[in-house]
Amino acid sequence: MRVTTLSSGRVPQSPLKLMHRVYKYVLPGVEKELALLRARAEAIPDDELRNQALSSMDSKKFHCQGGAVFAIVSLEHRHILIPLIVALQTISDYLDNLCDRSTSLDPDDFRQLHQSMLDAVNPAASLQDYYLHRNENNDGGYLHHLVLTCQRMTASLPSYASVKPYVTELVVLYSDLQVYKHIRKDMREPMLLDWWEKHKSSYPNLQWNEFAAATGSTLGMFMLFLAATEDKLSASDAAAIKRGYFPHVCAQHILLDYLIDQEEDQLGGDLNFCNYYENDSLLVDRLGTIVARAREDVKLLPASRFHRLIIEGLLALYLSDPKVRHQPPVRGISRKLMKNSPLTRLFFLVNSIWIRKKQA
Ligand SMILES: CC(C)=CCC/C(C)=C/CC/C(C)=C/CC/C(C)=C/CC/C(C)=C/CC/C(C)=C/CC/C(C)=C/COP(=O)(O)OP(=O)(O)O
């Protein structure tokens, strides 16, 4: 693969250098973008849409902070990457809230809302009425603004044409998941299983719940945005980068997300992809296997050490979440997963705790 931006010489490969750039560029950059978006969210005329936009921003800020870590690799493009990652992640978190709190359970509504994400990654797409199938629709142009921001930013990435088909593929999978996960409760699992039937031949190492989890991650999209900062990225390089992240890095990411949400989901009667193992020991084994496969996959990418840092960072970020401490079974699983942690992971763990404390 001839990729210069991502070549080992330029990519921060040490955890210290990575964290230095996170503190110096990523956290302030994300703060600035979110402050601008918050001002727009506060001006949303419809009460329900405004509340959901603000609450997703408040409770899921770490999604943008973590996602924007990819911008440290190409600092000269951070003025594109940070607004792009923050805007796309904000769309996904806002829509997740709208689907979660929706009373309609209408697949057409969820599909149309997520059309905004598809349009966001297609600079040539025309804006649509994404609220077509719901009563609340007056967001004062908030969702259109987010879509237009993504379109403007993707259009200025030098090799966006090469990565676009793969970004689109991941967004389609993400949207499918969000539709099937939010429809009528008794239909969720059958629809997800039906969907898996169409994809399982491509992922022989995964179980259906692990594939579904992988599709819920935005990391593959963000990594492809980073790759598109390269001057002449080929379509085959873009395909290899997608394969480096999807399915295993993405599955690791979202299984960790579900792991720490187990109690919450149990109380809400929500589907949780970590609940499809006979016991906790099998869950730990599968997570361990998926992390090991993720490590193997990223070895094939340029500057693989950076991607190893992302894998360690994910474990540190999620397993240091305060939710872990308050759930004894999850605490036990986390201890097992953290056994023999390398220093890098512990370093990220301390930093994650520190960042959360500073923000509390
Ligand atoms: C503390 C902090 C913010 C630290 C970040 C900075 C840091 C320490 C960096 C160094 C370590 C490092 C390299 C970490 C990796 C960071 C990283 C890449 C994080 C990823 C963040 C990210 C993009 C999160 C998005 C997650 C996502 C897409 C979640 C949605 C998944 C999904 C479909 C959920 C299902 O929703 P539902 O069941 O409805 O549940 P909820 O509504 O409760 O979510």
PDB file of N, CA, C and O in Angstrom, residues 243-314:
ATOM      1  N   ARG A 243     -11.384  -3.044   5.366  1.00  0.00           N
ATOM      2  CA  ARG A 243     -11.239  -4.407   5.917  1.00  0.00           C
ATOM      3  C   ARG A 243     -10.419  -4.422   7.199  1.00  0.00           C
ATOM      4  O   ARG A 243     -10.582  -5.280   8.046  1.00  0.00           O
ATOM      5  N   GLY A 244      -9.503  -3.457   7.341  1.00  0.00           N
ATOM      6  CA  GLY A 244      -8.711  -3.377   8.567  1.00  0.00           C
ATOM      7  C   GLY A 244      -9.573  -3.062   9.792  1.00  0.00           C
ATOM      8  O   GLY A 244      -9.258  -3.444  10.910  1.00  0.00           O
ATOM      9  N   TYR A 245     -10.655  -2.311   9.555  1.00  0.00           N
ATOM     10  CA  TYR A 245     -11.491  -1.873  10.687  1.00  0.00           C
ATOM     11  C   TYR A 245     -12.798  -2.653  10.809  1.00  0.00           C
ATOM     12  O   TYR A 245     -13.337  -2.811  11.909  1.00  0.00           O
ATOM     13  N   PHE A 246     -13.316  -3.073   9.674  1.00  0.00           N
ATOM     14  CA  PHE A 246     -14.615  -3.767   9.699  1.00  0.00           C
ATOM     15  C   PHE A 246     -14.437  -5.205   9.242  1.00  0.00           C
ATOM     16  O   PHE A 246     -13.903  -5.435   8.166  1.00  0.00           O
ATOM     17  N   PRO A 247     -14.801  -6.206  10.032  1.00  0.00           N
ATOM     18  CA  PRO A 247     -15.716  -6.090  11.164  1.00  0.00           C
ATOM     19  C   PRO A 247     -15.056  -6.041  12.566  1.00  0.00           C
ATOM     20  O   PRO A 247     -15.683  -5.598  13.508  1.00  0.00           O
ATOM     21  N   HIS A 248     -13.762  -6.471  12.716  1.00  0.00           N
ATOM     22  CA  HIS A 248     -13.343  -6.790  14.088  1.00  0.00           C
ATOM     23  C   HIS A 248     -13.123  -5.578  14.994  1.00  0.00           C
ATOM     24  O   HIS A 248     -13.584  -5.580  16.141  1.00  0.00           O
ATOM     25  N   VAL A 249     -12.416  -4.528  14.493  1.00  0.00           N
ATOM     26  CA  VAL A 249     -12.221  -3.356  15.375  1.00  0.00           C
ATOM     27  C   VAL A 249     -13.601  -2.785  15.732  1.00  0.00           C
ATOM     28  O   VAL A 249     -13.865  -2.442  16.899  1.00  0.00           O
ATOM     29  N   CYS A 250     -14.474  -2.718  14.721  1.00  0.00           N
ATOM     30  CA  CYS A 250     -15.820  -2.158  14.953  1.00  0.00           C
ATOM     31  C   CYS A 250     -16.626  -3.019  15.934  1.00  0.00           C
ATOM     32  O   CYS A 250     -17.323  -2.499  16.814  1.00  0.00           O
ATOM     33  N   ALA A 251     -16.511  -4.353  15.794  1.00  0.00           N
ATOM     34  CA  ALA A 251     -17.250  -5.233  16.705  1.00  0.00           C
ATOM     35  C   ALA A 251     -16.726  -5.083  18.130  1.00  0.00           C
ATOM     36  O   ALA A 251     -17.507  -5.010  19.098  1.00  0.00           O
ATOM     37  N   GLN A 252     -15.407  -5.013  18.272  1.00  0.00           N
ATOM     38  CA  GLN A 252     -14.823  -4.803  19.611  1.00  0.00           C
ATOM     39  C   GLN A 252     -15.401  -3.529  20.221  1.00  0.00           C
ATOM     40  O   GLN A 252     -15.842  -3.501  21.373  1.00  0.00           O
ATOM     41  N   HIS A 253     -15.423  -2.464  19.405  1.00  0.00           N
ATOM     42  CA  HIS A 253     -15.887  -1.163  19.872  1.00  0.00           C
ATOM     43  C   HIS A 253     -17.304  -1.239  20.454  1.00  0.00           C
ATOM     44  O   HIS A 253     -17.573  -0.876  21.592  1.00  0.00           O
ATOM     45  N   ILE A 254     -18.217  -1.792  19.647  1.00  0.00           N
ATOM     46  CA  ILE A 254     -19.622  -1.702  20.076  1.00  0.00           C
ATOM     47  C   ILE A 254     -19.983  -2.783  21.091  1.00  0.00           C
ATOM     48  O   ILE A 254     -20.869  -2.584  21.929  1.00  0.00           O
ATOM     49  N   LEU A 255     -19.269  -3.920  21.069  1.00  0.00           N
ATOM     50  CA  LEU A 255     -19.536  -4.900  22.142  1.00  0.00           C
ATOM     51  C   LEU A 255     -19.130  -4.294  23.485  1.00  0.00           C
ATOM     52  O   LEU A 255     -19.807  -4.490  24.505  1.00  0.00           O
ATOM     53  N   LEU A 256     -18.050  -3.508  23.507  1.00  0.00           N
ATOM     54  CA  LEU A 256     -17.659  -2.836  24.761  1.00  0.00           C
ATOM     55  C   LEU A 256     -18.731  -1.823  25.165  1.00  0.00           C
ATOM     56  O   LEU A 256     -19.072  -1.693  26.347  1.00  0.00           O
ATOM     57  N   ASP A 257     -19.267  -1.108  24.167  1.00  0.00           N
ATOM     58  CA  ASP A 257     -20.327  -0.130  24.433  1.00  0.00           C
ATOM     59  C   ASP A 257     -21.548  -0.822  25.063  1.00  0.00           C
ATOM     60  O   ASP A 257     -22.129  -0.348  26.038  1.00  0.00           O
ATOM     61  N   TYR A 258     -21.908  -1.982  24.507  1.00  0.00           N
ATOM     62  CA  TYR A 258     -23.056  -2.723  25.052  1.00  0.00           C
ATOM     63  C   TYR A 258     -22.739  -3.345  26.408  1.00  0.00           C
ATOM     64  O   TYR A 258     -23.613  -3.459  27.266  1.00  0.00           O
ATOM     65  N   LEU A 259     -21.481  -3.759  26.571  1.00  0.00           N
ATOM     66  CA  LEU A 259     -21.094  -4.378  27.851  1.00  0.00           C
ATOM     67  C   LEU A 259     -21.376  -3.427  29.020  1.00  0.00           C
ATOM     68  O   LEU A 259     -21.971  -3.812  30.021  1.00  0.00           O
ATOM     69  N   ILE A 260     -20.981  -2.166  28.835  1.00  0.00           N
ATOM     70  CA  ILE A 260     -21.134  -1.237  29.966  1.00  0.00           C
ATOM     71  C   ILE A 260     -22.581  -0.751  30.115  1.00  0.00           C
ATOM     72  O   ILE A 260     -22.927  -0.144  31.114  1.00  0.00           O
ATOM     73  N   ASP A 261     -23.411  -1.030  29.100  1.00  0.00           N
ATOM     74  CA  ASP A 261     -24.821  -0.610  29.171  1.00  0.00           C
ATOM     75  C   ASP A 261     -25.747  -1.745  29.592  1.00  0.00           C
ATOM     76  O   ASP A 261     -26.969  -1.625  29.490  1.00  0.00           O
ATOM     77  N   GLN A 262     -25.177  -2.871  30.048  1.00  0.00           N
ATOM     78  CA  GLN A 262     -26.009  -4.056  30.285  1.00  0.00           C
ATOM     79  C   GLN A 262     -27.158  -3.809  31.260  1.00  0.00           C
ATOM     80  O   GLN A 262     -28.291  -4.162  30.982  1.00  0.00           O
ATOM     81  N   GLU A 263     -26.821  -3.183  32.403  1.00  0.00           N
ATOM     82  CA  GLU A 263     -27.851  -2.986  33.429  1.00  0.00           C
ATOM     83  C   GLU A 263     -28.968  -2.077  32.908  1.00  0.00           C
ATOM     84  O   GLU A 263     -30.153  -2.385  33.033  1.00  0.00           O
ATOM     85  N   GLU A 264     -28.528  -0.968  32.291  1.00  0.00           N
ATOM     86  CA  GLU A 264     -29.459   0.014  31.724  1.00  0.00           C
ATOM     87  C   GLU A 264     -30.413  -0.666  30.727  1.00  0.00           C
ATOM     88  O   GLU A 264     -31.630  -0.460  30.763  1.00  0.00           O
ATOM     89  N   ASP A 265     -29.863  -1.489  29.851  1.00  0.00           N
ATOM     90  CA  ASP A 265     -30.666  -2.145  28.827  1.00  0.00           C
ATOM     91  C   ASP A 265     -31.606  -3.185  29.427  1.00  0.00           C
ATOM     92  O   ASP A 265     -32.726  -3.371  28.962  1.00  0.00           O
ATOM     93  N   GLN A 266     -31.126  -3.860  30.482  1.00  0.00           N
ATOM     94  CA  GLN A 266     -31.970  -4.844  31.150  1.00  0.00           C
ATOM     95  C   GLN A 266     -33.183  -4.143  31.765  1.00  0.00           C
ATOM     96  O   GLN A 266     -34.320  -4.588  31.602  1.00  0.00           O
ATOM     97  N   LEU A 267     -32.924  -3.019  32.430  1.00  0.00           N
ATOM     98  CA  LEU A 267     -34.019  -2.276  33.069  1.00  0.00           C
ATOM     99  C   LEU A 267     -35.014  -1.764  32.021  1.00  0.00           C
ATOM    100  O   LEU A 267     -36.228  -1.791  32.225  1.00  0.00           O
ATOM    101  N   GLY A 268     -34.487  -1.301  30.884  1.00  0.00           N
ATOM    102  CA  GLY A 268     -35.358  -0.747  29.840  1.00  0.00           C
ATOM    103  C   GLY A 268     -35.940  -1.811  28.923  1.00  0.00           C
ATOM    104  O   GLY A 268     -36.652  -1.474  27.985  1.00  0.00           O
ATOM    105  N   GLY A 269     -35.578  -3.093  29.153  1.00  0.00           N
ATOM    106  CA  GLY A 269     -36.047  -4.171  28.268  1.00  0.00           C
ATOM    107  C   GLY A 269     -35.484  -4.017  26.864  1.00  0.00           C
ATOM    108  O   GLY A 269     -36.093  -4.440  25.883  1.00  0.00           O
ATOM    109  N   ASP A 270     -34.298  -3.383  26.741  1.00  0.00           N
ATOM    110  CA  ASP A 270     -33.718  -3.138  25.416  1.00  0.00           C
ATOM    111  C   ASP A 270     -32.808  -4.280  24.999  1.00  0.00           C
ATOM    112  O   ASP A 270     -32.192  -4.941  25.838  1.00  0.00           O
ATOM    113  N   LEU A 271     -32.722  -4.443  23.691  1.00  0.00           N
ATOM    114  CA  LEU A 271     -31.851  -5.473  23.131  1.00  0.00           C
ATOM    115  C   LEU A 271     -30.384  -5.100  23.409  1.00  0.00           C
ATOM    116  O   LEU A 271     -29.990  -3.946  23.274  1.00  0.00           O
ATOM    117  N   ASN A 272     -29.618  -6.098  23.859  1.00  0.00           N
ATOM    118  CA  ASN A 272     -28.195  -5.836  24.127  1.00  0.00           C
ATOM    119  C   ASN A 272     -27.380  -6.978  23.519  1.00  0.00           C
ATOM    120  O   ASN A 272     -27.612  -8.150  23.836  1.00  0.00           O
ATOM    121  N   PHE A 273     -26.449  -6.622  22.628  1.00  0.00           N
ATOM    122  CA  PHE A 273     -25.737  -7.660  21.874  1.00  0.00           C
ATOM    123  C   PHE A 273     -24.766  -8.483  22.723  1.00  0.00           C
ATOM    124  O   PHE A 273     -24.217  -9.468  22.235  1.00  0.00           O
ATOM    125  N   CYS A 274     -24.560  -8.101  23.975  1.00  0.00           N
ATOM    126  CA  CYS A 274     -23.713  -8.924  24.853  1.00  0.00           C
ATOM    127  C   CYS A 274     -24.524 -10.012  25.544  1.00  0.00           C
ATOM    128  O   CYS A 274     -23.975 -10.835  26.274  1.00  0.00           O
ATOM    129  N   ASN A 275     -25.841 -10.007  25.345  1.00  0.00           N
ATOM    130  CA  ASN A 275     -26.682 -10.988  26.039  1.00  0.00           C
ATOM    131  C   ASN A 275     -26.868 -12.286  25.262  1.00  0.00           C
ATOM    132  O   ASN A 275     -27.729 -13.082  25.610  1.00  0.00           O
ATOM    133  N   TYR A 276     -26.119 -12.462  24.198  1.00  0.00           N
ATOM    134  CA  TYR A 276     -26.318 -13.657  23.379  1.00  0.00           C
ATOM    135  C   TYR A 276     -25.215 -14.702  23.573  1.00  0.00           C
ATOM    136  O   TYR A 276     -24.829 -15.393  22.643  1.00  0.00           O
ATOM    137  N   TYR A 277     -24.695 -14.772  24.798  1.00  0.00           N
ATOM    138  CA  TYR A 277     -23.713 -15.802  25.155  1.00  0.00           C
ATOM    139  C   TYR A 277     -24.286 -16.565  26.339  1.00  0.00           C
ATOM    140  O   TYR A 277     -24.947 -15.963  27.199  1.00  0.00           O
ATOM    141  N   GLU A 278     -23.970 -17.866  26.389  1.00  0.00           N
ATOM    142  CA  GLU A 278     -24.556 -18.694  27.441  1.00  0.00           C
ATOM    143  C   GLU A 278     -24.157 -18.237  28.834  1.00  0.00           C
ATOM    144  O   GLU A 278     -24.923 -18.321  29.780  1.00  0.00           O
ATOM    145  N   ASN A 279     -22.922 -17.761  28.952  1.00  0.00           N
ATOM    146  CA  ASN A 279     -22.477 -17.263  30.259  1.00  0.00           C
ATOM    147  C   ASN A 279     -21.381 -16.210  30.070  1.00  0.00           C
ATOM    148  O   ASN A 279     -20.890 -16.011  28.950  1.00  0.00           O
ATOM    149  N   ASP A 280     -21.006 -15.571  31.186  1.00  0.00           N
ATOM    150  CA  ASP A 280     -20.034 -14.474  31.118  1.00  0.00           C
ATOM    151  C   ASP A 280     -18.676 -14.939  30.630  1.00  0.00           C
ATOM    152  O   ASP A 280     -17.933 -14.191  29.988  1.00  0.00           O
ATOM    153  N   SER A 281     -18.361 -16.208  30.952  1.00  0.00           N
ATOM    154  CA  SER A 281     -17.049 -16.688  30.562  1.00  0.00           C
ATOM    155  C   SER A 281     -16.958 -16.793  29.025  1.00  0.00           C
ATOM    156  O   SER A 281     -15.934 -16.461  28.420  1.00  0.00           O
ATOM    157  N   LEU A 282     -18.073 -17.192  28.385  1.00  0.00           N
ATOM    158  CA  LEU A 282     -18.080 -17.246  26.914  1.00  0.00           C
ATOM    159  C   LEU A 282     -18.013 -15.843  26.303  1.00  0.00           C
ATOM    160  O   LEU A 282     -17.354 -15.629  25.281  1.00  0.00           O
ATOM    161  N   LEU A 283     -18.673 -14.905  26.970  1.00  0.00           N
ATOM    162  CA  LEU A 283     -18.614 -13.507  26.505  1.00  0.00           C
ATOM    163  C   LEU A 283     -17.165 -13.000  26.545  1.00  0.00           C
ATOM    164  O   LEU A 283     -16.665 -12.397  25.588  1.00  0.00           O
ATOM    165  N   VAL A 284     -16.489 -13.287  27.661  1.00  0.00           N
ATOM    166  CA  VAL A 284     -15.082 -12.858  27.794  1.00  0.00           C
ATOM    167  C   VAL A 284     -14.235 -13.513  26.698  1.00  0.00           C
ATOM    168  O   VAL A 284     -13.412 -12.850  26.047  1.00  0.00           O
ATOM    169  N   ASP A 285     -14.464 -14.818  26.485  1.00  0.00           N
ATOM    170  CA  ASP A 285     -13.700 -15.525  25.440  1.00  0.00           C
ATOM    171  C   ASP A 285     -13.907 -14.902  24.064  1.00  0.00           C
ATOM    172  O   ASP A 285     -12.962 -14.661  23.330  1.00  0.00           O
ATOM    173  N   ARG A 286     -15.178 -14.647  23.737  1.00  0.00           N
ATOM    174  CA  ARG A 286     -15.472 -14.095  22.404  1.00  0.00           C
ATOM    175  C   ARG A 286     -14.887 -12.693  22.262  1.00  0.00           C
ATOM    176  O   ARG A 286     -14.328 -12.350  21.227  1.00  0.00           O
ATOM    177  N   LEU A 287     -15.018 -11.888  23.302  1.00  0.00           N
ATOM    178  CA  LEU A 287     -14.448 -10.535  23.222  1.00  0.00           C
ATOM    179  C   LEU A 287     -12.932 -10.618  23.027  1.00  0.00           C
ATOM    180  O   LEU A 287     -12.351  -9.894  22.219  1.00  0.00           O
ATOM    181  N   GLY A 288     -12.312 -11.558  23.774  1.00  0.00           N
ATOM    182  CA  GLY A 288     -10.860 -11.752  23.652  1.00  0.00           C
ATOM    183  C   GLY A 288     -10.485 -12.151  22.232  1.00  0.00           C
ATOM    184  O   GLY A 288      -9.522 -11.628  21.652  1.00  0.00           O
ATOM    185  N   THR A 289     -11.272 -13.062  21.646  1.00  0.00           N
ATOM    186  CA  THR A 289     -10.990 -13.508  20.277  1.00  0.00           C
ATOM    187  C   THR A 289     -11.148 -12.360  19.285  1.00  0.00           C
ATOM    188  O   THR A 289     -10.336 -12.181  18.365  1.00  0.00           O
ATOM    189  N   ILE A 290     -12.204 -11.568  19.481  1.00  0.00           N
ATOM    190  CA  ILE A 290     -12.450 -10.455  18.546  1.00  0.00           C
ATOM    191  C   ILE A 290     -11.324  -9.412  18.651  1.00  0.00           C
ATOM    192  O   ILE A 290     -10.842  -8.897  17.637  1.00  0.00           O
ATOM    193  N   VAL A 291     -10.876  -9.139  19.866  1.00  0.00           N
ATOM    194  CA  VAL A 291      -9.755  -8.184  20.033  1.00  0.00           C
ATOM    195  C   VAL A 291      -8.503  -8.748  19.351  1.00  0.00           C
ATOM    196  O   VAL A 291      -7.782  -8.017  18.648  1.00  0.00           O
ATOM    197  N   ALA A 292      -8.263 -10.053  19.519  1.00  0.00           N
ATOM    198  CA  ALA A 292      -7.077 -10.652  18.891  1.00  0.00           C
ATOM    199  C   ALA A 292      -7.183 -10.552  17.365  1.00  0.00           C
ATOM    200  O   ALA A 292      -6.199 -10.231  16.679  1.00  0.00           O
ATOM    201  N   ARG A 293      -8.388 -10.777  16.830  1.00  0.00           N
ATOM    202  CA  ARG A 293      -8.562 -10.688  15.366  1.00  0.00           C
ATOM    203  C   ARG A 293      -8.396  -9.239  14.898  1.00  0.00           C
ATOM    204  O   ARG A 293      -7.838  -8.972  13.833  1.00  0.00           O
ATOM    205  N   ALA A 294      -8.888  -8.308  15.702  1.00  0.00           N
ATOM    206  CA  ALA A 294      -8.736  -6.881  15.360  1.00  0.00           C
ATOM    207  C   ALA A 294      -7.248  -6.545  15.256  1.00  0.00           C
ATOM    208  O   ALA A 294      -6.804  -5.870  14.321  1.00  0.00           O
ATOM    209  N   ARG A 295      -6.460  -7.063  16.210  1.00  0.00           N
ATOM    210  CA  ARG A 295      -5.006  -6.800  16.186  1.00  0.00           C
ATOM    211  C   ARG A 295      -4.374  -7.369  14.928  1.00  0.00           C
ATOM    212  O   ARG A 295      -3.528  -6.732  14.304  1.00  0.00           O
ATOM    213  N   GLU A 296      -4.803  -8.576  14.546  1.00  0.00           N
ATOM    214  CA  GLU A 296      -4.255  -9.192  13.321  1.00  0.00           C
ATOM    215  C   GLU A 296      -4.638  -8.348  12.101  1.00  0.00           C
ATOM    216  O   GLU A 296      -3.815  -8.104  11.225  1.00  0.00           O
ATOM    217  N   ASP A 297      -5.879  -7.908  12.051  1.00  0.00           N
ATOM    218  CA  ASP A 297      -6.346  -7.143  10.880  1.00  0.00           C
ATOM    219  C   ASP A 297      -5.547  -5.848  10.701  1.00  0.00           C
ATOM    220  O   ASP A 297      -5.164  -5.496   9.594  1.00  0.00           O
ATOM    221  N   VAL A 298      -5.323  -5.121  11.823  1.00  0.00           N
ATOM    222  CA  VAL A 298      -4.657  -3.817  11.655  1.00  0.00           C
ATOM    223  C   VAL A 298      -3.168  -3.971  11.365  1.00  0.00           C
ATOM    224  O   VAL A 298      -2.532  -3.027  10.890  1.00  0.00           O
ATOM    225  N   LYS A 299      -2.622  -5.162  11.622  1.00  0.00           N
ATOM    226  CA  LYS A 299      -1.209  -5.403  11.283  1.00  0.00           C
ATOM    227  C   LYS A 299      -0.967  -5.204   9.793  1.00  0.00           C
ATOM    228  O   LYS A 299       0.134  -4.914   9.361  1.00  0.00           O
ATOM    229  N   LEU A 300      -2.027  -5.394   8.997  1.00  0.00           N
ATOM    230  CA  LEU A 300      -1.889  -5.290   7.542  1.00  0.00           C
ATOM    231  C   LEU A 300      -1.958  -3.836   7.058  1.00  0.00           C
ATOM    232  O   LEU A 300      -1.773  -3.562   5.874  1.00  0.00           O
ATOM    233  N   LEU A 301      -2.267  -2.900   7.975  1.00  0.00           N
ATOM    234  CA  LEU A 301      -2.395  -1.499   7.560  1.00  0.00           C
ATOM    235  C   LEU A 301      -1.079  -0.756   7.758  1.00  0.00           C
ATOM    236  O   LEU A 301      -0.286  -1.119   8.640  1.00  0.00           O
ATOM    237  N   PRO A 302      -0.840   0.318   6.966  1.00  0.00           N
ATOM    238  CA  PRO A 302       0.353   1.127   7.213  1.00  0.00           C
ATOM    239  C   PRO A 302       0.252   1.727   8.621  1.00  0.00           C
ATOM    240  O   PRO A 302      -0.859   2.018   9.093  1.00  0.00           O
ATOM    241  N   ALA A 303       1.371   1.933   9.269  1.00  0.00           N
ATOM    242  CA  ALA A 303       1.426   2.497  10.625  1.00  0.00           C
ATOM    243  C   ALA A 303       0.548   1.691  11.584  1.00  0.00           C
ATOM    244  O   ALA A 303      -0.271   2.243  12.319  1.00  0.00           O
ATOM    245  N   SER A 304       0.730   0.371  11.540  1.00  0.00           N
ATOM    246  CA  SER A 304      -0.179  -0.483  12.307  1.00  0.00           C
ATOM    247  C   SER A 304      -0.109  -0.179  13.810  1.00  0.00           C
ATOM    248  O   SER A 304      -1.067  -0.397  14.534  1.00  0.00           O
ATOM    249  N   ARG A 305       1.022   0.356  14.249  1.00  0.00           N
ATOM    250  CA  ARG A 305       1.159   0.651  15.687  1.00  0.00           C
ATOM    251  C   ARG A 305       0.095   1.669  16.131  1.00  0.00           C
ATOM    252  O   ARG A 305      -0.432   1.582  17.218  1.00  0.00           O
ATOM    253  N   PHE A 306      -0.214   2.624  15.260  1.00  0.00           N
ATOM    254  CA  PHE A 306      -1.254   3.606  15.603  1.00  0.00           C
ATOM    255  C   PHE A 306      -2.598   2.904  15.832  1.00  0.00           C
ATOM    256  O   PHE A 306      -3.327   3.199  16.777  1.00  0.00           O
ATOM    257  N   HIS A 307      -2.905   1.958  14.953  1.00  0.00           N
ATOM    258  CA  HIS A 307      -4.204   1.270  15.066  1.00  0.00           C
ATOM    259  C   HIS A 307      -4.235   0.377  16.310  1.00  0.00           C
ATOM    260  O   HIS A 307      -5.283   0.201  16.920  1.00  0.00           O
ATOM    261  N   ARG A 308      -3.050  -0.146  16.671  1.00  0.00           N
ATOM    262  CA  ARG A 308      -2.965  -0.899  17.938  1.00  0.00           C
ATOM    263  C   ARG A 308      -3.312   0.029  19.100  1.00  0.00           C
ATOM    264  O   ARG A 308      -3.958  -0.379  20.076  1.00  0.00           O
ATOM    265  N   LEU A 309      -2.864   1.288  18.990  1.00  0.00           N
ATOM    266  CA  LEU A 309      -3.178   2.242  20.070  1.00  0.00           C
ATOM    267  C   LEU A 309      -4.687   2.475  20.147  1.00  0.00           C
ATOM    268  O   LEU A 309      -5.250   2.602  21.237  1.00  0.00           O
ATOM    269  N   ILE A 310      -5.343   2.498  19.000  1.00  0.00           N
ATOM    270  CA  ILE A 310      -6.815   2.682  18.997  1.00  0.00           C
ATOM    271  C   ILE A 310      -7.474   1.490  19.704  1.00  0.00           C
ATOM    272  O   ILE A 310      -8.378   1.653  20.533  1.00  0.00           O
ATOM    273  N   ILE A 311      -6.975   0.271  19.392  1.00  0.00           N
ATOM    274  CA  ILE A 311      -7.559  -0.936  20.005  1.00  0.00           C
ATOM    275  C   ILE A 311      -7.364  -0.903  21.527  1.00  0.00           C
ATOM    276  O   ILE A 311      -8.297  -1.163  22.301  1.00  0.00           O
ATOM    277  N   GLU A 312      -6.164  -0.547  21.967  1.00  0.00           N
ATOM    278  CA  GLU A 312      -5.907  -0.456  23.414  1.00  0.00           C
ATOM    279  C   GLU A 312      -6.738   0.682  24.022  1.00  0.00           C
ATOM    280  O   GLU A 312      -7.284   0.560  25.118  1.00  0.00           O
ATOM    281  N   GLY A 313      -6.813   1.794  23.275  1.00  0.00           N
ATOM    282  CA  GLY A 313      -7.561   2.962  23.765  1.00  0.00           C
ATOM    283  C   GLY A 313      -9.031   2.640  23.970  1.00  0.00           C
ATOM    284  O   GLY A 313      -9.640   3.078  24.948  1.00  0.00           O
ATOM    285  N   LEU A 314      -9.605   1.860  23.065  1.00  0.00           N
ATOM    286  CA  LEU A 314     -11.028   1.503  23.198  1.00  0.00           C
ATOM    287  C   LEU A 314     -11.267   0.718  24.479  1.00  0.00           C
ATOM    288  O   LEU A 314     -12.214   0.974  25.229  1.00  0.00           O
TER     289      LEU A 314
END
